[in-house]
Coordinates of N, CA and C in Angstrom, one line a residue:
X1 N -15.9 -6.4 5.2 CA -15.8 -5.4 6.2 C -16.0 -4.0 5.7
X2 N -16.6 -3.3 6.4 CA -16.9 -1.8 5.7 C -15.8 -1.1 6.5
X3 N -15.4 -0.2 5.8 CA -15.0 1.4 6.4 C -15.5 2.5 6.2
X4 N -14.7 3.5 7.3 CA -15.2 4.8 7.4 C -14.4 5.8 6.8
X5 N -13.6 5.3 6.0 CA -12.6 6.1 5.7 C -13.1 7.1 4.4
X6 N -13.0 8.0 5.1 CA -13.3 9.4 3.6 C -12.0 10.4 3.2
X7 N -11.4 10.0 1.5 CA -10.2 10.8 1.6 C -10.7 12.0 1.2
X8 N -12.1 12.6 0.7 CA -12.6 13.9 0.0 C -14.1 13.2 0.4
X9 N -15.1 14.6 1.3 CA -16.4 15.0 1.5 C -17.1 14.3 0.2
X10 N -17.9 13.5 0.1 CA -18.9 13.1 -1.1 C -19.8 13.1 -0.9
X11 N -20.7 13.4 -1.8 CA -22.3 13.0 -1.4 C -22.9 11.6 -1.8
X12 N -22.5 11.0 -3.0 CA -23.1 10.1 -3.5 C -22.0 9.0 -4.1
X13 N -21.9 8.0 -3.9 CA -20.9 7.0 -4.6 C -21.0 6.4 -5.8
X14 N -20.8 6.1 -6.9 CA -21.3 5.2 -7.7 C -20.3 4.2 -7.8
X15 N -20.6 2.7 -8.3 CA -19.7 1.8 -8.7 C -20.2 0.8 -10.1
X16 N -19.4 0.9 -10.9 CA -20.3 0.4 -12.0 C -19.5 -1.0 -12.5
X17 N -19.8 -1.9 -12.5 CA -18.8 -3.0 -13.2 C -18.7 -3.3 -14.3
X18 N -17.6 -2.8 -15.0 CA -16.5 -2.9 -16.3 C -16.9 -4.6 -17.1
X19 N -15.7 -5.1 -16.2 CA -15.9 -6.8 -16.9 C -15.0 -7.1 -15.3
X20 N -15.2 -8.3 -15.9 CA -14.5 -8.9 -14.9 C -13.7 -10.8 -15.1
X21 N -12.6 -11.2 -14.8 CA -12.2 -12.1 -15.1 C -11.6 -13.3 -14.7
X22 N -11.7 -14.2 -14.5 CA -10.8 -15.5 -13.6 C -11.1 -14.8 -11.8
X23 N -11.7 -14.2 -12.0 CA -12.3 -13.3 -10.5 C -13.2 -13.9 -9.7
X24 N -12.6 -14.7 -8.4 CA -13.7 -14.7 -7.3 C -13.6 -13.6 -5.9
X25 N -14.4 -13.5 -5.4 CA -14.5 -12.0 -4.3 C -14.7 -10.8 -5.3
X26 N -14.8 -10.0 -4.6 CA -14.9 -8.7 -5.1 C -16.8 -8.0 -4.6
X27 N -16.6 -9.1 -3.4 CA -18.3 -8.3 -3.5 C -18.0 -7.3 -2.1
X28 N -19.2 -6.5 -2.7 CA -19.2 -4.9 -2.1 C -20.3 -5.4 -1.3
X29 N -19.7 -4.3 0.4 CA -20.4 -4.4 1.3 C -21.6 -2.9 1.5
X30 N -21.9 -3.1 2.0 CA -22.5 -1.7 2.2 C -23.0 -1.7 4.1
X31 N -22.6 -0.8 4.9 CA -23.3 -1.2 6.0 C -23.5 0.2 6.8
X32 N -24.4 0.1 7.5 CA -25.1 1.1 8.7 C -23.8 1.6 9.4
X33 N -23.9 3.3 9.8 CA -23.0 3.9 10.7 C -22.7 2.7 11.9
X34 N -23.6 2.1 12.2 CA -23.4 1.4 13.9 C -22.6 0.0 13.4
X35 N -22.6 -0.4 11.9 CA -21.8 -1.5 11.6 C -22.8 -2.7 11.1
X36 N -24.3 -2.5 10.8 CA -24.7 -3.7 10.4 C -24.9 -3.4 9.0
X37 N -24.8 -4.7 9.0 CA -24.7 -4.9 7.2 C -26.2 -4.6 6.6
X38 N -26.3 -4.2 5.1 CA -27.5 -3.7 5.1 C -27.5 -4.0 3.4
X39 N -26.2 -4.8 2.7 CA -26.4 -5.1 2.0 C -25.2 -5.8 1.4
X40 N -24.9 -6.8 0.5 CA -23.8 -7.7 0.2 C -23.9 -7.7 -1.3
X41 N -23.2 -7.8 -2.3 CA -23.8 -7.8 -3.6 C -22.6 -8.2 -4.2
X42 N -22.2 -9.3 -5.2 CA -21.1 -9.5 -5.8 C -21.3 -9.0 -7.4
X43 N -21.2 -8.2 -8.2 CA -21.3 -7.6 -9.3 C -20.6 -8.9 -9.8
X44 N -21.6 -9.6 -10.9 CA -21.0 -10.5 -12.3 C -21.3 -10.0 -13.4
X45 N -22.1 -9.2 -13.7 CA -22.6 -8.7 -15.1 C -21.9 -7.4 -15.4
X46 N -21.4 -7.3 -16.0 CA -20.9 -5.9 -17.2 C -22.0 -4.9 -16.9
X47 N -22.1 -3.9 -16.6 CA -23.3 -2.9 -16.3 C -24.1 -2.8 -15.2
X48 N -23.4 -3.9 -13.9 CA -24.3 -3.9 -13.0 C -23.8 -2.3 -12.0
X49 N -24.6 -1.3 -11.8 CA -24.4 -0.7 -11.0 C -24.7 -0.4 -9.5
X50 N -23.8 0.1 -8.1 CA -24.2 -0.1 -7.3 C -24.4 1.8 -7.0
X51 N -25.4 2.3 -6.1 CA -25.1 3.8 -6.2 C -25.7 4.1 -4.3
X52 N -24.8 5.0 -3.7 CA -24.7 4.8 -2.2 C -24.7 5.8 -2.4
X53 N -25.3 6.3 -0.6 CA -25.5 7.9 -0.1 C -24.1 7.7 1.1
X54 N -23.1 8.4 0.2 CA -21.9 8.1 1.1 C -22.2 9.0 2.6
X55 N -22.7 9.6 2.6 CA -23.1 10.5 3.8 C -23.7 9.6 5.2
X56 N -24.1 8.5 4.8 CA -25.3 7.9 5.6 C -24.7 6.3 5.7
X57 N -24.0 6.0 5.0 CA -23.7 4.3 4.8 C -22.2 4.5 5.1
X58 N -21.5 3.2 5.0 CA -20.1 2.6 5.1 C -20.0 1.6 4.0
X59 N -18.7 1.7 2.9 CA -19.2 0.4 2.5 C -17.6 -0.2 2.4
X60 N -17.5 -1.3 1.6 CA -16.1 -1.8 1.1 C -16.0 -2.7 0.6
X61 N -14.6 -3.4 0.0 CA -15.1 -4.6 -0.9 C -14.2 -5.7 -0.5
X62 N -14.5 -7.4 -1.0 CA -13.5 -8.1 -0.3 C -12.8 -8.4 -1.2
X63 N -11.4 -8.9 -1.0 CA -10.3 -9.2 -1.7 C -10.9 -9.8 -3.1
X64 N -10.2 -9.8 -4.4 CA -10.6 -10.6 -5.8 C -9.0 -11.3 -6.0
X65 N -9.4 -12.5 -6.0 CA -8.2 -13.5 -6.3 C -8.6 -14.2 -7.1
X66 N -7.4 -14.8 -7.7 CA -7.9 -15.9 -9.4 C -8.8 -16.9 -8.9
X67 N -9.3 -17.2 -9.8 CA -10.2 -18.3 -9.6 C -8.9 -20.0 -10.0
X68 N -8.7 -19.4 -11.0 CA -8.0 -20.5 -11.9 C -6.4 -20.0 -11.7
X69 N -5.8 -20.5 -11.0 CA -4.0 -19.8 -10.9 C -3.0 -19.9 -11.3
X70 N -3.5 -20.8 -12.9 CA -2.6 -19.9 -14.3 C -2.7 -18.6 -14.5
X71 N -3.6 -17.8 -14.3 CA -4.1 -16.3 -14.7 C -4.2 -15.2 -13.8
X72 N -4.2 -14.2 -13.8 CA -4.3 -13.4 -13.4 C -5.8 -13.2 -12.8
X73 N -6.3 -12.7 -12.0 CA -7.7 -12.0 -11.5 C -7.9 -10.7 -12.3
X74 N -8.7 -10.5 -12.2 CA -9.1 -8.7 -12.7 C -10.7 -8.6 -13.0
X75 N -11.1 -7.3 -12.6 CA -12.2 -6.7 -12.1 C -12.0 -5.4 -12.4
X76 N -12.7 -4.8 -13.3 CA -12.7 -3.6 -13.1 C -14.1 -2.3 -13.4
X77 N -13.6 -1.9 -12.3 CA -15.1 -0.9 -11.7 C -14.8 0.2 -12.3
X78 N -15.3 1.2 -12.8 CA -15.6 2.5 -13.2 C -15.9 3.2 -11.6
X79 N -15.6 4.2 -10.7 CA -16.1 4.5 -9.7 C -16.3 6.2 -9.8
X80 N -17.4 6.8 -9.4 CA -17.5 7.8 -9.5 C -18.4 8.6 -8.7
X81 N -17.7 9.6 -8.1 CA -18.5 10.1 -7.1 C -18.7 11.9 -7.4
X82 N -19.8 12.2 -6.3 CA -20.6 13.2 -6.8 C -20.7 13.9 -5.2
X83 N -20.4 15.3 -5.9 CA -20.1 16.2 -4.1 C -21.2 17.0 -3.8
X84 N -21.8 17.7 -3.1 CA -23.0 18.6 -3.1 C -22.0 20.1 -3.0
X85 N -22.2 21.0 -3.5 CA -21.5 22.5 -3.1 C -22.6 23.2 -2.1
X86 N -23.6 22.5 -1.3 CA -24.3 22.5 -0.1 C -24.4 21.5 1.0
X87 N -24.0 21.9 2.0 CA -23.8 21.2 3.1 C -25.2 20.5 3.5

């Protein structure tokens, strides 16, 4: 499911995936102001980056839960975003 939720004005979103482990879900949605989906992407690879015009899109991610439930899950994203000092 995507949201609209903006806690700080951004212009550009980045999300970069770290590693990831015993992890199933975690895939990022991206979707159109009116709500259709415009893209689904599960990051597996170490380096995969995703980069969005937060201005223009919605996005969000789905839950990551163990795969195997001796262990823990874990996923982790670098996220970094980028503001314009022009409207």
């Amino acid at each position: 499911m995507c949201t609209g939720e903006r806690f700080i004005p951004v212009t550009l979103v980045s999300s970069l995936l770290i590693g990831r482990r015993n992890a199933a879900g975690g895939e990022s949605r991206v979707c159109a102001p009116d709500g259709r989906t415009l893209l689904t992407k599960t990051p597996a690879e170490p380096g995969t980056l995703l980069l969005g015009d937060d201005r223009r899109t919605l996005h969000g991610v789905s839950p990551v839960r163990p795969i195997d439930g001796s262990g823990p899950a874990q996923r982790d994203v670098l996220v970094v975003t980028f503001a314009s000092a022009w409207p």
